[in-house]
Amino acid sequence: MNLLEILGGNFLKYDWIIYIWAALTAAVFFMTIKCSSSFGGYLDRDFESSICKRNELKKRHERQEILYALYVNFTSAFPLLGMIGTIYSLLKLDLSGGTEMISGSFLLALTSTLLGAFFGLLFKIADSFLSPKIDENNELYLIRIKDSGHASEETGEKNEKA
């Protein structure tokens, strides 16, 4: 059996779940990139701090953090999905056949492990490009929130004196 036959043989049994999970993870990845770029652009703007903009900063930051947390958790599920697929396939293994049939079935069972490890590694590598932007946004967010806190305190003091 060649690799494509092996991968195709288990696709309809369990591996389709891993491919769908990979598609969902890719969608969350691209949503997180778009959100972090938008948030980063908003943070880079030179603007005067105000309560309204502070609330907008918080909303954008929360959205970025939720999407990134989803992405990280989706990525970490791949090895588990691979192991579940392998166990599922091994439970259905027919041991009454000859050694050639058993070894072919065993190869089918391992495709889930292979796919789980492959997609887990692929999305972990993608995370290495995303996480520095998230960290940079978080640092700038903290600076902006601190600045906006000082600005709102100063504005409040001016309004009390008036």
Short mmCIF file of C-alpha atoms in Angstrom, two decimals:
data_model
loop_
_atom_site.label_atom_id
_atom_site.label_comp_id
_atom_site.label_asym_id
_atom_site.label_seq_id
_atom_site.Cartn_x
_atom_site.Cartn_y
_atom_site.Cartn_z
CA MET A 1 0.00 0.00 0.00
CA ASN A 2 1.31 3.44 -0.82
CA LEU A 3 0.83 6.45 1.45
CA LEU A 4 -2.10 7.91 -0.51
CA GLU A 5 -3.99 4.61 -0.37
CA ILE A 6 -3.39 4.41 3.37
CA LEU A 7 -4.52 8.01 3.97
CA GLY A 8 -7.55 7.56 1.72
CA GLY A 9 -8.50 4.28 3.38
CA ASN A 10 -9.02 5.88 6.78
CA PHE A 11 -10.42 9.21 5.58
CA LEU A 12 -14.05 8.16 5.71
CA LYS A 13 -13.65 6.23 8.95
CA TYR A 14 -12.25 8.93 11.25
CA ASP A 15 -9.62 11.14 9.64
CA TRP A 16 -12.22 13.45 8.12
CA ILE A 17 -12.67 14.87 11.63
CA ILE A 18 -9.01 15.89 11.72
CA TYR A 19 -9.27 17.57 8.30
CA ILE A 20 -12.37 19.51 9.39
CA TRP A 21 -10.60 20.49 12.62
CA ALA A 22 -7.66 21.69 10.53
CA ALA A 23 -9.97 23.81 8.36
CA LEU A 24 -11.58 25.35 11.47
CA THR A 25 -8.16 26.00 13.00
CA ALA A 26 -7.00 27.68 9.79
CA ALA A 27 -10.11 29.88 9.81
CA VAL A 28 -9.49 30.90 13.43
CA PHE A 29 -5.82 31.53 12.58
CA PHE A 30 -6.72 33.91 9.75
CA MET A 31 -9.37 35.63 11.87
CA THR A 32 -6.78 36.11 14.61
CA ILE A 33 -4.25 37.56 12.15
CA LYS A 34 -6.85 39.97 10.79
CA CYS A 35 -7.96 40.98 14.28
CA SER A 36 -4.41 41.45 15.62
CA SER A 37 -3.42 43.51 12.57
CA SER A 38 -6.49 45.69 12.95
CA PHE A 39 -5.92 46.07 16.67
CA GLY A 40 -2.23 46.80 16.12
CA GLY A 41 -3.12 49.48 13.59
CA TYR A 42 -5.59 51.01 16.03
CA LEU A 43 -2.96 51.00 18.78
CA ASP A 44 -0.36 52.61 16.52
CA ARG A 45 -2.58 55.60 15.77
CA ASP A 46 -1.65 58.83 17.47
CA PHE A 47 -4.80 59.74 19.34
CA GLU A 48 -5.79 61.57 22.47
CA SER A 49 -6.91 59.22 25.20
CA SER A 50 -10.51 59.34 26.27
CA ILE A 51 -12.93 57.06 28.08
CA CYS A 52 -14.63 56.17 24.79
CA LYS A 53 -11.37 55.16 23.18
CA ARG A 54 -10.36 53.29 26.32
CA ASN A 55 -13.54 51.20 26.03
CA GLU A 56 -12.83 50.61 22.34
CA LEU A 57 -9.30 49.50 23.21
CA LYS A 58 -10.65 47.04 25.77
CA LYS A 59 -13.16 45.59 23.28
CA ARG A 60 -10.53 45.13 20.59
CA HIS A 61 -8.06 43.65 23.07
CA GLU A 62 -10.66 41.18 24.38
CA ARG A 63 -11.54 40.09 20.85
CA GLN A 64 -7.87 39.52 20.00
CA GLU A 65 -7.31 37.55 23.22
CA ILE A 66 -10.40 35.37 22.70
CA LEU A 67 -9.43 34.54 19.11
CA TYR A 68 -5.84 33.80 20.05
CA ALA A 69 -6.90 31.58 22.96
CA LEU A 70 -9.22 29.69 20.60
CA TYR A 71 -6.41 29.25 18.10
CA VAL A 72 -3.96 27.96 20.71
CA ASN A 73 -6.52 25.52 22.10
CA PHE A 74 -7.55 24.30 18.63
CA THR A 75 -3.87 23.70 17.83
CA SER A 76 -3.25 21.76 21.02
CA ALA A 77 -6.15 19.40 20.23
CA PHE A 78 -4.47 17.83 17.17
CA PRO A 79 -2.35 15.25 19.01
CA LEU A 80 -5.42 14.22 21.01
CA LEU A 81 -7.53 13.87 17.89
CA GLY A 82 -4.76 11.77 16.33
CA MET A 83 -4.62 9.45 19.33
CA ILE A 84 -8.41 9.11 19.48
CA GLY A 85 -8.49 8.22 15.78
CA THR A 86 -5.78 5.64 16.25
CA ILE A 87 -7.53 4.04 19.22
CA TYR A 88 -10.84 4.07 17.34
CA SER A 89 -9.24 2.35 14.36
CA LEU A 90 -7.41 -0.19 16.50
CA LEU A 91 -10.63 -1.12 18.29
CA LYS A 92 -12.13 -1.99 14.92
CA LEU A 93 -9.09 -4.07 13.97
CA ASP A 94 -10.03 -7.55 12.78
CA LEU A 95 -7.48 -9.93 14.31
CA SER A 96 -9.00 -12.99 12.65
CA GLY A 97 -7.37 -12.20 9.28
CA GLY A 98 -3.86 -13.08 8.20
CA THR A 99 -0.78 -11.11 9.13
CA GLU A 100 -0.92 -9.10 5.88
CA MET A 101 -4.49 -8.01 6.58
CA ILE A 102 -3.64 -7.14 10.19
CA SER A 103 -0.57 -5.11 9.19
CA GLY A 104 -2.63 -3.21 6.57
CA SER A 105 -5.31 -2.43 9.15
CA PHE A 106 -2.65 -1.33 11.60
CA LEU A 107 -1.24 1.10 9.02
CA LEU A 108 -4.73 2.53 8.55
CA ALA A 109 -4.98 3.08 12.29
CA LEU A 110 -1.76 5.09 12.39
CA THR A 111 -2.90 7.65 9.82
CA SER A 112 -4.77 9.53 12.53
CA THR A 113 -1.63 9.81 14.63
CA LEU A 114 0.32 11.00 11.60
CA LEU A 115 -2.28 13.61 10.68
CA GLY A 116 -2.62 14.82 14.28
CA ALA A 117 1.13 15.25 14.60
CA PHE A 118 1.44 16.87 11.15
CA PHE A 119 -1.31 19.45 11.65
CA GLY A 120 -0.25 20.11 15.25
CA LEU A 121 3.29 20.87 14.07
CA LEU A 122 2.09 22.93 11.11
CA PHE A 123 -0.13 25.17 13.24
CA LYS A 124 2.50 25.41 15.98
CA ILE A 125 4.92 26.77 13.38
CA ALA A 126 2.24 29.23 12.22
CA ASP A 127 1.84 30.31 15.85
CA SER A 128 5.51 31.32 15.96
CA PHE A 129 4.69 34.03 13.41
CA LEU A 130 1.50 35.13 15.17
CA SER A 131 2.50 35.20 18.84
CA PRO A 132 5.10 38.01 18.55
CA LYS A 133 2.43 40.30 17.07
CA ILE A 134 0.02 39.38 19.87
CA ASP A 135 2.73 40.10 22.48
CA GLU A 136 3.58 43.42 20.84
CA ASN A 137 -0.10 44.42 20.79
CA ASN A 138 -0.50 43.47 24.45
CA GLU A 139 2.48 45.59 25.49
CA LEU A 140 1.25 48.59 23.51
CA TYR A 141 -2.28 48.05 24.83
CA LEU A 142 -1.03 48.24 28.43
CA ILE A 143 0.82 51.47 27.63
CA ARG A 144 -2.28 52.99 25.97
CA ILE A 145 -4.56 51.96 28.85
CA LYS A 146 -2.11 53.41 31.38
CA ASP A 147 -1.87 56.64 29.36
CA SER A 148 -5.63 56.85 29.00
CA GLY A 149 -6.02 56.29 32.75
CA HIS A 150 -3.74 59.23 33.47
CA ALA A 151 -5.54 61.36 30.90
CA SER A 152 -8.98 60.58 32.35
CA GLU A 153 -7.70 61.35 35.87
CA GLU A 154 -6.33 64.70 34.68
CA THR A 155 -9.61 65.46 32.85
CA GLY A 156 -11.58 64.57 35.97
CA GLU A 157 -9.41 66.83 38.11
CA LYS A 158 -9.83 69.73 35.66
CA ASN A 159 -13.64 69.25 35.66
CA GLU A 160 -13.72 69.22 39.49
CA LYS A 161 -11.71 72.48 39.68
CA ALA A 162 -13.98 74.22 37.18
#
